[in-house]
């Protein structure tokens, strides 16, 4: 890549009058060569990144024997939907899916609302203790999540919400990083609009709800994406907050599948079908908001 | 509203010429301040309650448990639970028993994992960002999507896929066989990669000073085993799933760089390679710092993959401190030890982040160079300065 750009630089102004043809041809030859090298590298890497997912989907339609004997081919010799039938008709998979969906919806709604509420207060409202709260938030963000595995269980247990939807959802409702993103966003929009509303006599919540929040759509979408993805893919929290089979989520259920429950032998088509299905919602989300996701991390890191 | 003018550090204040021109008939400065104070606390209350209840309280509670002999039954604050001081920590760090050995092995496994994953994912994501960021590139969106997609999928799904791809006769070994390489049985192979490399040159036994000395119950020779073959598969997985995220961070940073410095370097005759190392990379330092910090924090917390994929096997070579903390508490019911492991891990992460911050800090520019800069900038200022 660097070679390609460097060929652009030695454009000598004196050559323009003399023999312009020769250098240009040589230069374009090198340019084409380096460009095709660039594309070749990119295509090879892209294949490495995409191919595993294609194998995943292809293998889920194979028979067990074929999955073992021919793990690379993308077209099954005999198509079978046995794995999917087994998952949907003969296992707890639908329950897992429903649980994940319920948790994800509530967590996403909760996070969007609470993060924007707190973010707005930290960015715009002038109140005693604001700086302390903000410092606390930054400190909290630096606690590694893994440290919380055991203690979260302890608190959930003490509060009597172990093994319930409340225990699964409430602890996930606030995400410090989300508050941070919203705060940064609110600081970037001009305050004049709110002041106009304030002159008109609107209360603080009213201003927040009907004036500020509609302007914050890009940041809200970012939070929706992050929360959806985060709660759909969450595993460790559900391990420590639930034990009954009726409350198993997709991540927990598929993890138990992977370690050999429900199945005799390897049963790769079954496991890979489960993995493929649990990828679909995030994949759909990803492709809908693709543009936004590609810019989301910029907003998150800007300080 | 003149009250807000007296609070310059807020973002809103500098924009207050309008508020200064407010109708003075509305004499509500005090009232607004007061209601803002109440609203501020009301707005942040849900966040404070939830973060307090499920982050601050748990950490304090676990700190107590790590100093107690709580067995997991009843409340950790019940009268039957005793304060045992540093016993749990002592057992881990100097106990001489199985607990110390297990912890040593877990640290070894995770340290090799960090050592490999952090540099590789940082370099790869920067490389991908530079490739994809080129203006003339056709299909930039496609390549970005392809590289980023693994990052959005769940670690459980990817682990399941990885178990299949890296099976004994799986896709990876099939591809390796095209090149005449006889691939290992990845997730069943506990042998260390460094040991295996040494074995190819005939070294299968460490020198006495390495096999006889131990740290945390693990001999120095075993510390140098390297990641097991099974752990290497997890290393590849981590690189596969995180390089996309960090690529986006680097792309964002690259797009924020002004083109003029590049142009200046170009005019000065620097070639592409020099421009990357001398001009682009130094400008990316803040992002590099972010990526390394996030990488370091993330890689010390490996849990999902181990829980889903190997449960610590083969031969305990994929046990990580995070996973060991979980099994000590939830499976062996040794809650004190589990909590102690979590806090030691916490300390490790904090210390490493601080060290990294010191190493990568912005060094003060030397005086000589500073003078050169100020001359240069005053010259350009003279040229560009408006008369």
XYZ file of C-alpha atoms in Angstrom:
690
model
C 0.000 0.000 0.000
C 2.759 2.380 0.845
C 4.510 1.709 -2.419
C 1.468 2.822 -4.336
C 1.227 6.216 -2.719
C 4.924 6.881 -2.918
C 4.872 6.535 -6.688
C 2.648 9.569 -6.798
C 5.104 11.849 -5.106
C 8.170 12.119 -7.353
C 6.257 14.019 -10.006
C 8.997 16.230 -11.284
C 7.772 19.450 -12.822
C 10.731 19.555 -15.224
C 9.728 16.288 -16.872
C 6.530 17.854 -18.090
C 8.301 19.725 -20.863
C 10.768 16.986 -21.872
C 9.635 13.396 -22.318
C 6.430 13.026 -20.392
C 5.369 9.717 -21.932
C 7.964 7.309 -20.672
C 7.893 8.062 -16.974
C 4.134 8.126 -16.939
C 3.865 4.696 -18.476
C 6.407 3.274 -16.076
C 4.691 4.871 -13.160
C 1.252 3.581 -14.102
C 2.691 0.099 -14.571
C 4.037 0.099 -11.060
C 0.819 1.636 -9.824
C -1.281 -1.124 -11.362
C 1.012 -3.775 -9.940
C 0.890 -2.405 -6.427
C -2.861 -1.817 -6.615
C -3.537 -5.368 -7.665
C -1.260 -6.565 -4.874
C -3.321 -4.491 -2.438
C -6.561 -5.999 -3.709
C -5.098 -9.496 -3.599
C -4.117 -9.066 0.051
C -7.507 -7.625 0.942
C -9.426 -10.359 -0.847
C -7.399 -13.117 0.823
C -7.958 -11.614 4.271
C -11.645 -11.060 3.536
C -12.008 -14.714 2.566
C -10.340 -15.780 5.807
C -12.787 -13.594 7.739
C -15.937 -14.643 5.882
C -15.271 -18.298 5.178
C -15.828 -19.575 8.745
C -19.367 -18.190 8.717
C -20.107 -19.803 5.359
C -18.816 -23.107 6.708
C -21.048 -22.636 9.739
C -24.207 -22.239 7.666
C -23.255 -24.950 5.152
C -22.410 -27.521 7.816
C -25.680 -26.929 9.641
C -27.451 -28.389 6.590
C -25.216 -31.459 6.403
C -25.638 -34.848 7.998
C -23.412 -35.699 10.953
C -21.352 -38.099 8.870
C -20.800 -35.621 6.075
C -19.893 -32.825 8.490
C -17.132 -35.028 9.872
C -15.844 -36.349 6.563
C -16.008 -33.155 4.550
C -15.697 -30.138 6.843
C -14.641 -27.691 4.129
C -17.212 -27.927 1.346
C -19.787 -25.167 1.182
C -22.426 -27.227 -0.611
C -23.834 -30.232 1.251
C -24.084 -33.357 -0.856
C -27.361 -34.249 0.775
C -29.320 -31.338 2.135
C -30.986 -31.986 5.445
C -32.758 -29.720 7.878
C -32.596 -32.357 10.602
C -30.498 -30.123 12.846
C -33.023 -27.296 12.703
C -35.971 -29.641 13.229
C -34.262 -31.084 16.254
C -33.523 -27.649 17.659
C -36.984 -26.204 17.214
C -39.192 -29.231 17.786
C -37.174 -31.383 20.122
C -35.210 -29.206 22.485
C -35.399 -26.175 24.752
C -33.997 -24.006 22.006
C -37.236 -21.992 21.475
C -37.299 -21.198 25.216
C -33.700 -20.031 25.101
C -34.459 -17.831 22.130
C -37.514 -16.326 23.805
C -35.576 -15.607 27.010
C -32.786 -13.907 25.123
C -35.317 -11.837 23.206
C -37.160 -10.732 26.367
C -33.970 -9.785 28.176
C -32.551 -7.980 25.151
C -35.694 -5.901 24.582
C -35.990 -4.796 28.201
C -32.290 -4.139 28.641
C -32.112 -2.131 25.429
C -35.116 0.035 26.293
C -33.857 0.525 29.833
C -30.332 1.393 28.821
C -31.403 3.886 26.175
C -33.710 5.681 28.590
C -31.485 5.644 31.673
C -28.262 6.414 29.806
C -29.755 9.432 28.089
C -31.378 10.638 31.320
C -28.141 10.429 33.275
C -26.045 11.633 30.352
C -28.223 14.716 30.010
C -28.002 15.502 33.706
C -24.233 15.149 33.698
C -23.828 17.232 30.571
C -26.347 20.018 31.112
C -27.882 20.228 34.545
C -25.992 22.222 37.055
C -26.242 20.562 40.415
C -24.200 19.970 43.491
C -22.349 16.665 43.383
C -22.281 16.401 39.612
C -18.515 16.236 39.430
C -18.418 13.600 42.144
C -20.922 11.470 40.266
C -18.941 11.820 37.083
C -15.676 10.862 38.779
C -17.428 7.855 40.305
C -18.701 6.850 36.889
C -15.206 6.905 35.424
C -13.910 4.853 38.360
C -16.704 2.321 37.936
C -15.924 1.957 34.234
C -12.446 0.759 35.080
C -13.597 -2.202 37.191
C -13.032 -5.352 35.146
C -16.314 -7.204 34.656
C -14.822 -10.540 35.573
C -14.151 -9.313 39.103
C -17.907 -8.887 39.424
C -18.908 -12.478 38.673
C -18.939 -13.707 42.253
C -20.033 -10.466 43.954
C -22.929 -9.951 41.548
C -24.200 -13.367 42.483
C -23.878 -12.470 46.164
C -25.956 -9.305 45.825
C -28.562 -10.836 43.536
C -28.915 -13.645 46.009
C -29.233 -11.281 48.971
C -31.894 -9.242 47.212
C -33.905 -12.386 46.575
C -33.989 -11.938 42.818
C -31.759 -14.908 41.992
C -33.152 -17.079 39.236
C -35.743 -14.572 38.045
C -36.170 -12.210 35.119
C -35.613 -9.316 37.501
C -32.199 -10.674 38.427
C -31.353 -11.150 34.768
C -32.509 -7.736 33.596
C -32.097 -5.118 36.337
C -28.321 -5.422 36.854
C -27.803 -4.929 33.109
C -30.026 -1.845 32.867
C -27.242 0.684 33.272
C -24.075 0.636 31.300
C -21.521 3.228 32.357
C -20.073 3.466 28.854
C -23.511 4.317 27.480
C -23.919 7.166 29.974
C -20.513 8.378 28.889
C -21.463 8.365 25.209
C -24.708 10.230 25.857
C -22.958 12.811 28.026
C -20.422 13.471 25.283
C -23.190 13.809 22.734
C -25.301 16.221 24.760
C -22.269 18.387 25.324
C -21.808 18.666 21.575
C -25.252 20.089 20.778
C -25.856 23.808 21.280
C -27.693 24.829 24.414
C -29.655 27.629 22.778
C -32.628 25.465 21.809
C -33.170 24.301 25.356
C -32.909 27.827 26.641
C -35.615 28.891 24.235
C -37.848 26.150 25.634
C -36.985 27.177 29.154
C -38.029 30.744 28.440
C -41.307 29.327 27.225
C -41.675 27.838 30.681
C -41.041 24.151 30.028
C -39.884 22.031 32.962
C -36.597 20.174 32.945
C -38.037 16.772 32.141
C -40.272 18.277 29.489
C -37.270 19.939 27.856
C -35.328 16.702 28.037
C -38.139 14.575 26.668
C -39.547 16.677 23.856
C -36.711 19.000 22.905
C -33.364 17.366 23.609
C -34.095 13.681 23.106
C -35.411 14.035 19.541
C -32.188 15.830 18.633
C -30.137 13.006 20.072
C -31.255 10.378 17.579
C -27.796 9.460 16.263
C -26.434 8.896 19.762
C -29.572 6.999 20.780
C -29.164 4.657 17.831
C -25.590 4.058 18.910
C -26.794 3.092 22.388
C -29.499 0.844 20.907
C -26.910 -0.986 18.838
C -24.449 -1.386 21.695
C -27.126 -2.499 24.181
C -28.754 -4.917 21.792
C -25.473 -6.497 20.874
C -24.214 -6.484 24.453
C -27.246 -8.085 26.051
C -27.876 -10.568 23.260
C -24.282 -11.801 23.515
C -24.056 -11.636 27.317
C -23.096 -14.924 28.933
C -21.398 -14.576 32.299
C -24.149 -12.531 33.936
C -26.743 -15.208 33.154
C -24.465 -17.918 34.469
C -24.320 -16.261 37.875
C -27.918 -15.014 38.015
C -29.960 -18.061 36.951
C -29.998 -21.811 37.253
C -33.421 -23.086 36.177
C -33.818 -24.414 32.634
C -36.836 -22.161 31.973
C -34.635 -19.091 32.349
C -31.745 -20.282 30.193
C -30.776 -17.801 27.510
C -29.376 -18.580 24.089
C -25.777 -17.979 25.082
C -26.013 -20.170 28.152
C -27.991 -22.850 26.336
C -25.702 -23.025 23.331
C -22.683 -23.094 25.637
C -24.162 -26.142 27.351
C -24.782 -27.675 23.922
C -21.158 -27.115 23.039
C -19.918 -28.861 26.136
C -21.875 -31.939 25.209
C -25.288 -31.823 26.859
C -28.332 -32.834 24.835
C -26.186 -34.693 22.370
C -24.352 -37.914 21.927
C -21.160 -37.716 19.938
C -20.100 -34.533 18.237
C -23.351 -33.534 16.475
C -21.713 -30.603 14.802
C -24.575 -29.755 12.438
C -26.827 -29.271 15.473
C -24.386 -27.049 17.336
C -23.520 -25.032 14.258
C -27.186 -24.545 13.426
C -27.693 -23.166 16.930
C -24.669 -20.891 16.518
C -25.958 -19.713 13.140
C -29.422 -18.882 14.474
C -28.093 -16.969 17.430
C -25.979 -14.915 15.043
C -28.940 -13.937 12.869
C -30.462 -11.166 15.063
C -27.139 -9.372 15.559
C -26.370 -9.851 11.884
C -29.706 -8.275 10.895
C -29.081 -5.429 13.324
C -25.597 -5.055 11.886
C -26.756 -4.793 8.303
C -29.606 -2.394 9.079
C -27.389 0.004 10.997
C -24.187 -0.766 9.143
C -23.333 2.833 8.338
C -24.029 3.908 11.891
C -21.992 1.080 13.417
C -19.039 1.944 11.263
C -19.115 5.441 12.746
C -20.284 4.491 16.224
C -16.905 3.822 17.670
C -15.704 7.245 16.624
C -18.274 8.899 18.846
C -17.525 6.537 21.671
C -13.859 7.274 21.835
C -13.859 10.965 21.170
C -12.952 12.748 24.332
C -30.559 33.002 34.553
C -27.515 35.107 35.272
C -26.631 32.388 37.709
C -25.444 30.088 34.953
C -23.042 32.725 33.731
C -21.177 32.518 36.994
C -20.384 28.865 36.334
C -17.850 29.048 33.533
C -16.592 25.438 33.465
C -19.844 23.972 32.169
C -20.244 23.442 28.481
C -23.375 25.529 28.416
C -21.892 28.621 29.965
C -19.765 29.899 27.068
C -22.856 29.979 24.926
C -24.742 32.247 27.204
C -24.800 35.623 25.459
C -28.385 34.756 24.758
C -29.193 34.069 28.351
C -27.682 37.385 29.308
C -30.213 39.063 27.101
C -33.030 37.285 28.829
C -36.118 39.245 29.853
C -35.344 40.425 33.324
C -39.013 40.240 34.242
C -38.651 36.530 34.816
C -36.983 36.548 38.185
C -36.399 32.884 38.582
C -32.658 32.386 38.775
C -32.815 30.863 42.213
C -35.820 28.725 41.449
C -34.254 27.347 38.307
C -31.048 26.547 40.092
C -32.951 24.733 42.763
C -35.146 22.772 40.408
C -32.110 21.917 38.333
C -30.462 20.534 41.426
C -33.427 18.315 42.191
C -33.794 17.298 38.553
C -30.099 16.484 38.357
C -30.331 14.055 41.231
C -33.617 12.604 39.956
C -32.173 12.112 36.476
C -29.081 10.345 37.752
C -30.818 8.416 40.534
C -31.672 5.264 38.529
C -28.096 5.050 37.299
C -26.690 5.633 40.775
C -28.957 3.028 42.368
C -28.259 0.331 39.804
C -24.524 0.947 39.536
C -24.296 1.210 43.307
C -26.295 -1.928 43.916
C -24.733 -4.102 41.249
C -21.229 -2.679 41.037
C -20.088 -0.865 44.150
C -21.843 -2.964 46.789
C -20.841 -6.250 45.129
C -17.190 -5.237 45.005
C -17.217 -4.343 48.703
C -19.100 -7.523 49.552
C -16.660 -9.659 47.603
C -13.784 -7.906 49.325
C -15.243 -9.053 52.643
C -15.791 -12.583 51.318
C -12.172 -12.735 50.186
C -11.181 -12.197 53.829
C -13.690 -14.719 55.182
C -14.327 -18.457 55.289
C -17.867 -18.191 53.896
C -18.959 -21.507 52.410
C -21.670 -20.222 50.108
C -24.586 -21.095 52.356
C -26.679 -18.376 53.942
C -25.592 -14.776 54.123
C -21.884 -13.948 54.059
C -22.626 -11.603 56.971
C -24.155 -14.313 59.171
C -22.578 -14.888 62.567
C -21.084 -18.237 61.597
C -18.810 -16.653 58.992
C -15.355 -15.819 60.312
C -12.814 -13.225 59.362
C -9.713 -15.121 58.338
C -7.491 -12.205 57.397
C -5.202 -12.813 54.455
C -5.551 -16.601 54.603
C -7.256 -16.890 51.216
C -4.636 -14.706 49.559
C -1.842 -16.475 51.366
C -3.054 -19.852 50.187
C -3.092 -18.570 46.609
C 0.228 -16.793 46.538
C 2.337 -18.775 49.000
C 0.294 -21.776 50.109
C 2.499 -24.381 48.466
C -0.569 -26.488 47.767
C -2.808 -27.235 44.834
C -4.516 -23.846 45.107
C -1.234 -22.044 44.520
C -0.243 -24.351 41.675
C -3.596 -23.960 39.952
C -3.363 -20.206 40.245
C 0.200 -20.227 38.907
C -0.860 -22.329 35.932
C -3.832 -20.049 35.258
C -1.575 -16.976 35.352
C 0.912 -18.666 33.043
C -1.795 -19.596 30.551
C -3.309 -16.137 30.524
C 0.038 -14.310 30.422
C 1.027 -16.122 27.227
C -2.401 -15.412 25.812
C -2.026 -11.682 26.516
C 1.536 -11.655 25.225
C 0.414 -13.054 21.882
C -3.042 -11.558 21.415
C -2.363 -7.906 22.283
C 0.524 -7.267 19.844
C -0.982 -9.366 17.054
C -4.459 -7.835 17.217
C -3.040 -4.311 17.473
C -0.721 -4.773 14.512
C -3.345 -6.546 12.412
C -6.065 -3.991 13.117
C -3.717 -1.126 12.278
C -2.648 -2.924 9.099
C -6.274 -3.497 8.055
C -7.174 0.115 8.859
C -4.341 1.472 6.715
C -5.298 -0.829 3.830
C -8.997 -0.041 4.013
C -8.597 3.680 4.598
C -7.196 4.381 1.127
C -9.285 6.850 -0.769
C -8.987 5.150 -4.148
C -9.978 1.726 -2.885
C -13.044 0.207 -4.524
C -15.347 -1.791 -2.255
C -14.104 -0.193 0.948
C -17.483 -0.742 2.581
C -17.432 -4.420 1.707
C -13.977 -4.990 3.188
C -14.757 -3.060 6.348
C -17.947 -5.046 6.836
C -16.149 -8.329 6.283
C -13.424 -7.498 8.788
C -15.798 -6.105 11.378
C -18.520 -8.754 11.235
C -16.819 -11.291 13.562
C -16.746 -8.604 16.249
C -20.518 -8.327 16.513
C -21.203 -12.031 16.834
C -21.438 -13.713 20.204
C -18.345 -15.309 21.666
C -20.376 -18.448 22.349
C -21.307 -18.829 18.681
C -17.729 -18.207 17.573
C -16.395 -20.723 20.104
C -18.783 -23.404 18.818
C -17.632 -22.645 15.293
C -13.985 -22.729 16.390
C -14.399 -26.142 18.019
C -15.587 -27.421 14.670
C -12.987 -25.678 12.507
C -10.117 -26.749 14.749
C -11.273 -30.338 15.211
C -8.849 -33.219 14.616
C -10.064 -33.643 11.030
C -11.605 -30.187 10.831
C -11.401 -27.511 8.177
C -8.165 -25.973 9.436
C -6.280 -29.246 9.440
C -7.677 -30.023 6.002
C -6.275 -26.761 4.662
C -2.966 -27.423 6.422
C -2.778 -30.847 4.793
C -2.776 -29.183 1.351
C 0.585 -27.766 2.338
C 1.773 -31.102 3.656
C 1.394 -30.030 7.275
C -0.006 -32.569 9.659
C -2.143 -30.403 11.919
C -2.469 -31.145 15.635
C -5.654 -32.143 17.380
C -6.003 -28.547 18.494
C -8.355 -28.554 21.437
C -7.047 -31.867 22.801
C -3.375 -30.952 22.731
C -1.961 -29.714 26.070
C 1.662 -29.402 24.896
C 3.212 -25.956 25.078
C 4.130 -24.286 21.807
C 7.543 -23.081 23.020
C 8.347 -26.523 24.395
C 7.342 -28.033 21.068
C 9.622 -25.638 19.205
C 12.518 -26.494 21.521
C 11.788 -30.185 21.012
C 12.348 -29.786 17.270
C 15.949 -28.835 18.024
C 16.289 -31.699 20.460
C 15.671 -29.963 23.771
C 13.023 -31.871 25.661
C 14.283 -31.335 29.192
C 14.964 -28.006 30.815
C 18.229 -27.250 32.619
C 18.239 -28.027 36.337
C 18.059 -24.371 37.402
C 14.823 -24.067 35.486
C 13.161 -27.314 36.511
C 14.095 -27.034 40.159
C 13.068 -23.455 40.821
C 9.401 -22.720 41.051
C 7.255 -19.618 41.160
C 3.674 -20.008 42.365
C 4.105 -23.769 42.381
C 5.013 -23.904 38.687
C 8.583 -24.648 37.652
C 10.367 -22.036 35.603
C 10.665 -24.547 32.775
C 6.885 -24.901 32.767
C 6.407 -21.142 32.831
C 8.332 -21.138 29.559
C 6.141 -23.849 28.037
C 4.328 -21.196 26.005
C 0.626 -21.340 25.312
C -0.654 -24.866 24.796
C -1.756 -25.779 21.297
C -5.340 -25.538 22.574
C -4.693 -22.038 23.908
C -3.152 -21.035 20.558
C -6.468 -21.780 18.896
C -8.066 -19.358 21.364
C -5.371 -16.806 20.543
C -6.305 -17.012 16.874
C -9.962 -16.685 17.813
C -9.343 -13.557 19.870
C -7.444 -11.959 17.002
C -10.249 -12.924 14.610
C -12.987 -11.410 16.761
C -11.362 -8.215 18.020
C -9.267 -6.954 15.114
C -12.393 -5.543 13.442
C -13.355 -3.375 16.408
C -9.887 -1.953 16.761
C -9.650 -1.470 13.018
C -12.621 0.907 13.295
C -10.854 2.879 16.018
C -7.763 3.209 13.847
C -9.808 4.181 10.787
C -11.514 6.902 12.785
C -8.141 8.176 13.947
C -6.649 8.049 10.449
C -9.542 10.063 9.075
C -8.997 12.728 11.682
C -5.377 13.222 10.636
C -4.889 16.263 8.522
C -3.450 15.648 5.079
C -1.043 18.584 5.292
C 1.584 16.848 7.422
C 1.569 13.940 4.993
C 1.942 16.356 2.125
C 4.816 18.138 3.803
C 6.582 14.823 4.355
C 5.928 13.887 0.745
C 7.446 17.129 -0.482
C 10.434 16.474 1.761
C 10.886 13.241 -0.165
C 9.884 10.694 2.465
C 8.737 7.453 0.919
C 5.584 5.630 1.927
C 7.308 3.402 4.438
C 9.063 6.318 6.148
C 5.891 8.378 6.154
C 4.016 5.580 7.899
C 6.591 5.043 10.630
C 7.729 8.625 11.138
C 4.592 10.647 10.411
C 1.429 8.566 10.643
C 2.259 6.288 13.545
C 3.373 9.018 15.969
C 0.148 10.878 15.260
C -1.818 7.742 16.084
C -0.301 7.471 19.525
C -3.504 8.256 21.491
C -5.466 5.634 19.566
C -2.632 3.153 19.903
C -2.763 3.761 23.612
C -6.524 3.171 23.716
C -6.261 -0.018 21.691
C -3.444 -1.420 23.822
C -5.247 -0.562 27.057
C -8.540 -2.069 25.919
C -6.658 -5.100 24.624
C -4.790 -5.580 27.875
C -7.924 -5.266 29.992
C -9.937 -7.549 27.725
C -7.380 -10.303 27.343
C -6.875 -10.683 31.097
C -10.561 -11.498 31.464
C -10.929 -14.509 29.205
C -13.962 -16.388 30.417
C -16.748 -17.044 27.872
C -14.557 -19.000 25.479
C -13.154 -21.247 28.172
C -16.568 -21.844 29.758
C -18.065 -22.732 26.382
C -15.185 -24.485 24.721
C -12.734 -26.365 26.894
C -13.675 -25.866 30.571
C -9.987 -25.380 31.244
C -8.759 -28.527 29.554
C -6.723 -30.186 28.167
C -4.449 -30.657 31.163
C -5.555 -27.322 32.730
C -3.708 -25.489 29.962
C -6.637 -23.210 29.115
C -7.600 -22.368 32.691
C -7.512 -18.604 33.119
C -7.681 -16.688 36.423
C -11.190 -15.527 35.545
C -12.346 -19.079 34.913
C -10.496 -20.398 37.965
C -12.188 -17.749 40.103
C -15.553 -18.906 38.795
C -14.938 -22.637 39.331
C -13.382 -22.118 42.776
C -16.521 -20.342 43.927
C -19.380 -21.967 42.070
C -18.064 -25.512 41.728
C -15.638 -26.073 44.614
C -17.734 -23.797 46.885
C -14.534 -22.133 48.022
C -15.947 -18.620 47.807
C -13.180 -16.905 49.708
C -10.563 -18.199 47.320
C -12.674 -17.386 44.274
C -13.092 -13.784 45.437
C -9.385 -13.536 46.293
C -8.452 -14.667 42.771
C -10.751 -12.008 41.316
C -9.062 -9.283 43.359
C -5.548 -10.432 42.503
C -6.637 -10.324 38.859
C -8.012 -6.828 39.396
C -4.672 -5.703 40.825
C -2.780 -7.295 37.922
C -4.925 -5.453 35.383
C -4.583 -2.114 37.175
C -0.799 -2.452 37.595
C -0.248 -3.461 33.974
C -2.390 -0.581 32.749
C -0.359 1.856 34.837
C 2.933 0.403 33.600
C 1.735 0.654 30.035
C 0.649 4.239 30.614
C 4.134 5.096 31.874
C 5.867 3.360 28.992
C 3.688 4.977 26.345
C 3.406 8.428 27.887
C 4.129 11.486 25.853
C 7.778 12.162 26.443
C 8.696 15.798 26.764
C 10.316 17.057 23.600
C 14.001 17.830 24.060
C 15.005 21.506 24.247
C 17.068 21.373 21.111
C 14.228 19.949 19.098
C 11.802 22.368 20.682
C 13.923 25.276 19.478
C 13.914 23.842 15.983
C 10.135 23.566 16.120
C 9.622 27.093 17.385
C 11.838 28.515 14.640
C 9.989 26.553 12.025
C 6.578 27.457 13.343
C 7.414 31.133 13.696
C 8.576 31.098 10.094
C 5.370 29.519 8.878
C 3.421 31.867 11.086
C 5.147 34.784 9.411
C 4.319 33.401 6.023
C 0.725 32.640 6.802
C 0.103 35.496 9.178
C -2.449 37.960 7.984
C -1.004 41.385 7.488
